[in-house]
Each structure stands twice: as C-alpha cells, then as structure tokens.
C-alpha cells in the first residue's frame, strides 16, 4: 500500500465547504459593488461629455455669433441627442432647444439635459430633476427599498476610508463617517463616494445628529488640541454655496451648494459667534453635548460626516 505524506494530502470536505462559503459571501458583496462602479463610471463620463459640449457651444457663440456645432463623443451606454442643421448642432432639438445625454436604460442611469437658451445643465433620474450632480451620482446604486439600504451600506463600507458601523438613514438622506484627518481630506473622501460633508438644514436634523452620533463621536481620537471633531460642510470662504452674512460680518455657505440658513444659537468653543477660521466641525464634549466650532485649516483633525441622497 502506498502512503501519502502530509504534503500530498488534499482539502477535507469541511475545509472545502468553508472555502466555498467564503467565496460566495465575497461574490455577493463584490459583484453588486463592481456593477455600481461601472454604472457610476459611465454616468460620470456622460456628464463630463455634456459639460464639454456646454463649454464648446458657449465658446462658438462668443467667437462667431452663431450656434455652430460641437464635437461628437462616443459614449458607453449613452447617446447624445441633438438636431437642427446637423446631429451635433449647438441649437439642440428644434422643438425644445435641448441637448441630452440619454442612457440606454433610464432605470439604471441618469439623463443629463442641457438647455441651450439659458445654458442650464440638469439631470433627470428616478423621478427627480435637479442640478446637484453629486446627489445624482450617489443615487445610481440605491433603489429606495429596505433591501437596497443594506446593499448601499455594504457598498459604502467597502471603501477603506469609510468608518464601519457609522451608517444611518433619516428621511431621504444617508449619513456615514469618513476618515480625515483634515477638513479637506474628509470632503475629498465624501466626494469620492458621491456626496459632500453634511449640510444641516434645521434644528431637528441638528438634534438628530447629536443624539445619533454622540456615542460614536466619543470614540474619535482627540487631536493635538484635545478635541474630538466631526467635520461638517459649512465654510466661511471660497465660492461654495450661497453666502450668508453673519453677525460678525463674515460670509458663509455649505460646500454642497445647498442654501440652508440654519445656524445654532452657539457656534464655537469659548468665542461665541466670533469668526476664527474657514471650516467647521461638530465638537464632542465630555459632558454629552455636541457644539459647532469654526477653525483654520491648520487645526483640528477629525473625521467627516458625509450626507448622501437615498430615497
């Protein structure tokens, strides 16, 4: 009888079952995520193409005084619709004056629409229209039912910079924490997953965030100033969002471009409403409070709270 040595032995049945089970779980996570990335890539390319058309047509009109034509693009899963004297006329469809990037399947991908008369670019997707393209792209992987909420969370948590077990849904928004450490790092991570740092619209949302994220926030490491920060999307400089004049005479706005005028009664640690920086965060207090703070870019490391559309 020939005896097999240890190096020649194969897998046992139990080991094979375990391997197959692990591969099945990984496949269940990876396949939807891969499909999502593909769809986002196609939509992002179509959006870039129609923005290029918008720029090209504006330059034509400024240089020659006539509408002219734009350069045709070959897009995956999209068609550019226009007419007039040619299929790529800057005049758009004769009846409407619109140039559109239309997907092969409007249930899976958004339509992008350029109105030539006012050069306004909008999207149409899942019964919504608007100009917030970060929100539009974040809707690509979300269907709006209970099952897909879990899939959406799984997709987000597949990014290594997204904090696990920080995903919550409220009304038509989903929230999750991402790595910083700086405010700009957190905003870059927010954009990478199709959102922005959170816009807080009213006292009810402010209170919900405080109640939901207080315990989580207390586990964020303290920065060099001894502070635990959750970065939010409020800025006090640059060209982001609607500008509002506060009591100290400084303008501010939300990085998402939303026009929320809500501000808390107390904004800052020790300085009340005084301005001392261009960026904002929620500060986790040891006494169980969460307060707003503004600070310069060189201070206050933390994590960022991202808000994404999830109908």
mmCIF file of N, CA, C and O in Angstrom, residues 12-63:
data_model
loop_
_atom_site.group_PDB
_atom_site.id
_atom_site.type_symbol
_atom_site.label_atom_id
_atom_site.label_comp_id
_atom_site.label_asym_id
_atom_site.label_seq_id
_atom_site.Cartn_x
_atom_site.Cartn_y
_atom_site.Cartn_z
ATOM 1 N N UNK A 12 -9.997 18.689 3.187
ATOM 2 C CA UNK A 12 -11.103 17.884 3.710
ATOM 3 C C UNK A 12 -12.414 18.481 3.218
ATOM 4 O O UNK A 12 -12.463 19.608 2.714
ATOM 5 N N UNK A 13 -13.512 17.745 3.361
ATOM 6 C CA UNK A 13 -14.824 18.225 2.928
ATOM 7 C C UNK A 13 -15.213 19.491 3.675
ATOM 8 O O UNK A 13 -15.745 20.438 3.091
ATOM 9 N N UNK A 14 -14.939 19.539 4.967
ATOM 10 C CA UNK A 14 -15.295 20.711 5.776
ATOM 11 C C UNK A 14 -14.527 21.935 5.295
ATOM 12 O O UNK A 14 -15.080 23.039 5.168
ATOM 13 N N UNK A 15 -13.233 21.736 4.995
ATOM 14 C CA UNK A 15 -12.432 22.850 4.512
ATOM 15 C C UNK A 15 -12.953 23.376 3.177
ATOM 16 O O UNK A 15 -13.018 24.590 2.939
ATOM 17 N N UNK A 16 -13.347 22.461 2.300
ATOM 18 C CA UNK A 16 -13.904 22.878 1.013
ATOM 19 C C UNK A 16 -15.203 23.639 1.180
ATOM 20 O O UNK A 16 -15.455 24.638 0.485
ATOM 21 N N UNK A 17 -16.059 23.184 2.092
ATOM 22 C CA UNK A 17 -17.331 23.868 2.359
ATOM 23 C C UNK A 17 -17.068 25.277 2.860
ATOM 24 O O UNK A 17 -17.728 26.247 2.450
ATOM 25 N N UNK A 18 -16.091 25.430 3.749
ATOM 26 C CA UNK A 18 -15.755 26.744 4.293
ATOM 27 C C UNK A 18 -15.252 27.678 3.187
ATOM 28 O O UNK A 18 -15.666 28.835 3.083
ATOM 29 N N UNK A 19 -14.369 27.157 2.336
ATOM 30 C CA UNK A 19 -13.820 27.965 1.239
ATOM 31 C C UNK A 19 -14.931 28.421 0.298
ATOM 32 O O UNK A 19 -15.001 29.585 -0.094
ATOM 33 N N UNK A 20 -15.822 27.491 -0.077
ATOM 34 C CA UNK A 20 -16.932 27.835 -0.977
ATOM 35 C C UNK A 20 -17.848 28.873 -0.334
ATOM 36 O O UNK A 20 -18.319 29.811 -0.994
ATOM 37 N N UNK A 21 -18.100 28.731 0.962
ATOM 38 C CA UNK A 21 -18.971 29.678 1.668
ATOM 39 C C UNK A 21 -18.359 31.075 1.679
ATOM 40 O O UNK A 21 -19.045 32.078 1.429
ATOM 41 N N UNK A 22 -17.058 31.151 1.971
ATOM 42 C CA UNK A 22 -16.378 32.450 1.990
ATOM 43 C C UNK A 22 -16.408 33.095 0.611
ATOM 44 O O UNK A 22 -16.687 34.289 0.465
ATOM 45 N N UNK A 23 -16.137 32.291 -0.425
ATOM 46 C CA UNK A 23 -16.167 32.824 -1.793
ATOM 47 C C UNK A 23 -17.556 33.309 -2.177
ATOM 48 O O UNK A 23 -17.708 34.313 -2.876
ATOM 49 N N UNK A 24 -18.582 32.618 -1.711
ATOM 50 C CA UNK A 24 -19.958 33.032 -2.013
ATOM 51 C C UNK A 24 -20.276 34.379 -1.385
ATOM 52 O O UNK A 24 -20.899 35.244 -2.002
ATOM 53 N N UNK A 25 -19.831 34.561 -0.121
ATOM 54 C CA UNK A 25 -20.069 35.828 0.573
ATOM 55 C C UNK A 25 -19.334 36.958 -0.131
ATOM 56 O O UNK A 25 -19.891 38.038 -0.376
ATOM 57 N N UNK A 26 -18.057 36.721 -0.475
ATOM 58 C CA UNK A 26 -17.287 37.749 -1.161
ATOM 59 C C UNK A 26 -17.897 38.100 -2.511
ATOM 60 O O UNK A 26 -17.930 39.266 -2.914
ATOM 61 N N UNK A 27 -18.400 37.095 -3.210
ATOM 62 C CA UNK A 27 -19.036 37.336 -4.503
ATOM 63 C C UNK A 27 -20.294 38.166 -4.344
ATOM 64 O O UNK A 27 -20.567 39.070 -5.145
ATOM 65 N N UNK A 28 -21.073 37.883 -3.304
ATOM 66 C CA UNK A 28 -22.322 38.619 -3.087
ATOM 67 C C UNK A 28 -22.057 40.095 -2.826
ATOM 68 O O UNK A 28 -22.864 40.959 -3.161
ATOM 69 N N UNK A 29 -20.889 40.395 -2.223
ATOM 70 C CA UNK A 29 -20.530 41.783 -1.945
ATOM 71 C C UNK A 29 -19.887 42.424 -3.172
ATOM 72 O O UNK A 29 -20.210 43.536 -3.560
ATOM 73 N N UNK A 30 -18.968 41.685 -3.794
ATOM 74 C CA UNK A 30 -18.144 42.270 -4.850
ATOM 75 C C UNK A 30 -18.908 42.534 -6.134
ATOM 76 O O UNK A 30 -18.700 43.559 -6.779
ATOM 77 N N UNK A 31 -19.809 41.611 -6.533
ATOM 78 C CA UNK A 31 -20.498 41.768 -7.813
ATOM 79 C C UNK A 31 -21.374 43.021 -7.849
ATOM 80 O O UNK A 31 -21.266 43.831 -8.781
ATOM 81 N N UNK A 32 -22.257 43.261 -6.838
ATOM 82 C CA UNK A 32 -23.047 44.499 -6.871
ATOM 83 C C UNK A 32 -22.175 45.742 -6.832
ATOM 84 O O UNK A 32 -22.467 46.737 -7.486
ATOM 85 N N UNK A 33 -21.086 45.699 -6.039
ATOM 86 C CA UNK A 33 -20.199 46.854 -5.948
ATOM 87 C C UNK A 33 -19.525 47.129 -7.280
ATOM 88 O O UNK A 33 -19.420 48.276 -7.721
ATOM 89 N N UNK A 34 -19.056 46.075 -7.958
ATOM 90 C CA UNK A 34 -18.416 46.236 -9.260
ATOM 91 C C UNK A 34 -19.399 46.812 -10.274
ATOM 92 O O UNK A 34 -19.063 47.717 -11.040
ATOM 93 N N UNK A 35 -20.630 46.290 -10.285
ATOM 94 C CA UNK A 35 -21.648 46.803 -11.202
ATOM 95 C C UNK A 35 -21.941 48.272 -10.932
ATOM 96 O O UNK A 35 -22.130 49.071 -11.860
ATOM 97 N N UNK A 36 -21.979 48.623 -9.644
ATOM 98 C CA UNK A 36 -22.218 50.014 -9.255
ATOM 99 C C UNK A 36 -21.104 50.911 -9.781
ATOM 100 O O UNK A 36 -21.356 51.970 -10.355
ATOM 101 N N UNK A 37 -19.843 50.500 -9.593
ATOM 102 C CA UNK A 37 -18.714 51.295 -10.066
ATOM 103 C C UNK A 37 -18.782 51.480 -11.577
ATOM 104 O O UNK A 37 -18.465 52.564 -12.094
ATOM 105 N N UNK A 38 -19.178 50.426 -12.297
ATOM 106 C CA UNK A 38 -19.294 50.530 -13.748
ATOM 107 C C UNK A 38 -20.331 51.579 -14.155
ATOM 108 O O UNK A 38 -20.095 52.403 -15.043
ATOM 109 N N UNK A 39 -21.505 51.514 -13.507
ATOM 110 C CA UNK A 39 -22.570 52.463 -13.844
ATOM 111 C C UNK A 39 -22.153 53.895 -13.505
ATOM 112 O O UNK A 39 -22.413 54.827 -14.281
ATOM 113 N N UNK A 40 -21.519 54.092 -12.353
ATOM 114 C CA UNK A 40 -21.063 55.426 -11.983
ATOM 115 C C UNK A 40 -20.031 55.946 -12.978
ATOM 116 O O UNK A 40 -20.026 57.131 -13.324
ATOM 117 N N UNK A 41 -19.158 55.062 -13.434
ATOM 118 C CA UNK A 41 -18.135 55.459 -14.401
ATOM 119 C C UNK A 41 -18.774 55.911 -15.708
ATOM 120 O O UNK A 41 -18.379 56.927 -16.295
ATOM 121 N N UNK A 42 -19.783 55.175 -16.178
ATOM 122 C CA UNK A 42 -20.475 55.544 -17.417
ATOM 123 C C UNK A 42 -21.191 56.884 -17.268
ATOM 124 O O UNK A 42 -21.133 57.740 -18.168
ATOM 125 N N UNK A 43 -21.876 57.071 -16.146
ATOM 126 C CA UNK A 43 -22.614 58.315 -15.926
ATOM 127 C C UNK A 43 -21.659 59.498 -15.781
ATOM 128 O O UNK A 43 -21.923 60.595 -16.296
ATOM 129 N N UNK A 44 -20.547 59.294 -15.087
ATOM 130 C CA UNK A 44 -19.568 60.365 -14.917
ATOM 131 C C UNK A 44 -18.986 60.784 -16.257
ATOM 132 O O UNK A 44 -18.788 61.979 -16.530
ATOM 133 N N UNK A 45 -18.715 59.809 -17.129
ATOM 134 C CA UNK A 45 -18.196 60.119 -18.469
ATOM 135 C C UNK A 45 -19.218 60.898 -19.285
ATOM 136 O O UNK A 45 -18.870 61.844 -20.005
ATOM 137 N N UNK A 46 -20.488 60.519 -19.191
ATOM 138 C CA UNK A 46 -21.543 61.221 -19.933
ATOM 139 C C UNK A 46 -21.707 62.646 -19.417
ATOM 140 O O UNK A 46 -21.898 63.585 -20.204
ATOM 141 N N UNK A 47 -21.637 62.821 -18.097
ATOM 142 C CA UNK A 47 -21.745 64.158 -17.518
ATOM 143 C C UNK A 47 -20.586 65.028 -17.973
ATOM 144 O O UNK A 47 -20.778 66.205 -18.332
ATOM 145 N N UNK A 48 -19.387 64.474 -17.977
ATOM 146 C CA UNK A 48 -18.218 65.234 -18.441
ATOM 147 C C UNK A 48 -18.372 65.614 -19.914
ATOM 148 O O UNK A 48 -18.013 66.732 -20.319
ATOM 149 N N UNK A 49 -18.928 64.705 -20.715
ATOM 150 C CA UNK A 49 -19.097 64.967 -22.147
ATOM 151 C C UNK A 49 -20.070 66.116 -22.396
ATOM 152 O O UNK A 49 -19.816 66.999 -23.220
ATOM 153 N N UNK A 50 -21.185 66.114 -21.671
ATOM 154 C CA UNK A 50 -22.172 67.168 -21.934
ATOM 155 C C UNK A 50 -21.717 68.509 -21.353
ATOM 156 O O UNK A 50 -22.053 69.577 -21.867
ATOM 157 N N UNK A 51 -20.896 68.477 -20.300
ATOM 158 C CA UNK A 51 -20.296 69.724 -19.809
ATOM 159 C C UNK A 51 -19.316 70.282 -20.847
ATOM 160 O O UNK A 51 -19.234 71.500 -21.035
ATOM 161 N N UNK A 52 -18.592 69.381 -21.519
ATOM 162 C CA UNK A 52 -17.685 69.819 -22.577
ATOM 163 C C UNK A 52 -18.470 70.419 -23.739
ATOM 164 O O UNK A 52 -18.059 71.427 -24.330
ATOM 165 N N UNK A 53 -19.606 69.808 -24.064
ATOM 166 C CA UNK A 53 -20.476 70.351 -25.119
ATOM 167 C C UNK A 53 -20.955 71.753 -24.729
ATOM 168 O O UNK A 53 -20.969 72.678 -25.552
ATOM 169 N N UNK A 54 -21.361 71.912 -23.474
ATOM 170 C CA UNK A 54 -21.820 73.205 -22.980
ATOM 171 C C UNK A 54 -20.733 74.271 -23.167
ATOM 172 O O UNK A 54 -20.993 75.362 -23.687
ATOM 173 N N UNK A 55 -19.510 73.941 -22.781
ATOM 174 C CA UNK A 55 -18.395 74.881 -22.911
ATOM 175 C C UNK A 55 -18.102 75.188 -24.378
ATOM 176 O O UNK A 55 -17.911 76.350 -24.769
ATOM 177 N N UNK A 56 -18.084 74.145 -25.205
ATOM 178 C CA UNK A 56 -17.768 74.304 -26.628
ATOM 179 C C UNK A 56 -18.801 75.186 -27.327
ATOM 180 O O UNK A 56 -18.449 76.069 -28.121
ATOM 181 N N UNK A 57 -20.071 74.970 -27.027
ATOM 182 C CA UNK A 57 -21.129 75.762 -27.668
ATOM 183 C C UNK A 57 -21.088 77.217 -27.207
ATOM 184 O O UNK A 57 -21.333 78.141 -28.004
ATOM 185 N N UNK A 58 -20.775 77.450 -25.949
ATOM 186 C CA UNK A 58 -20.667 78.825 -25.446
ATOM 187 C C UNK A 58 -19.514 79.560 -26.117
ATOM 188 O O UNK A 58 -19.630 80.736 -26.469
ATOM 189 N N UNK A 59 -18.390 78.866 -26.317
ATOM 190 C CA UNK A 59 -17.239 79.476 -26.989
ATOM 191 C C UNK A 59 -17.570 79.776 -28.450
ATOM 192 O O UNK A 59 -17.236 80.851 -28.977
ATOM 193 N N UNK A 60 -18.254 78.824 -29.127
ATOM 194 C CA UNK A 60 -18.664 79.054 -30.520
ATOM 195 C C UNK A 60 -19.504 80.316 -30.652
ATOM 196 O O UNK A 60 -19.286 81.145 -31.544
ATOM 197 N N UNK A 61 -20.480 80.449 -29.765
ATOM 198 C CA UNK A 61 -21.395 81.591 -29.834
ATOM 199 C C UNK A 61 -20.656 82.903 -29.560
ATOM 200 O O UNK A 61 -20.892 83.923 -30.230
ATOM 201 N N UNK A 62 -19.736 82.861 -28.594
ATOM 202 C CA UNK A 62 -18.988 84.074 -28.257
ATOM 203 C C UNK A 62 -18.032 84.478 -29.367
ATOM 204 O O UNK A 62 -17.845 85.667 -29.649
ATOM 205 N N UNK A 63 -17.423 83.496 -30.045
ATOM 206 C CA UNK A 63 -16.416 83.784 -31.066
ATOM 207 C C UNK A 63 -17.023 84.162 -32.414
ATOM 208 O O UNK A 63 -16.491 85.026 -33.131
#
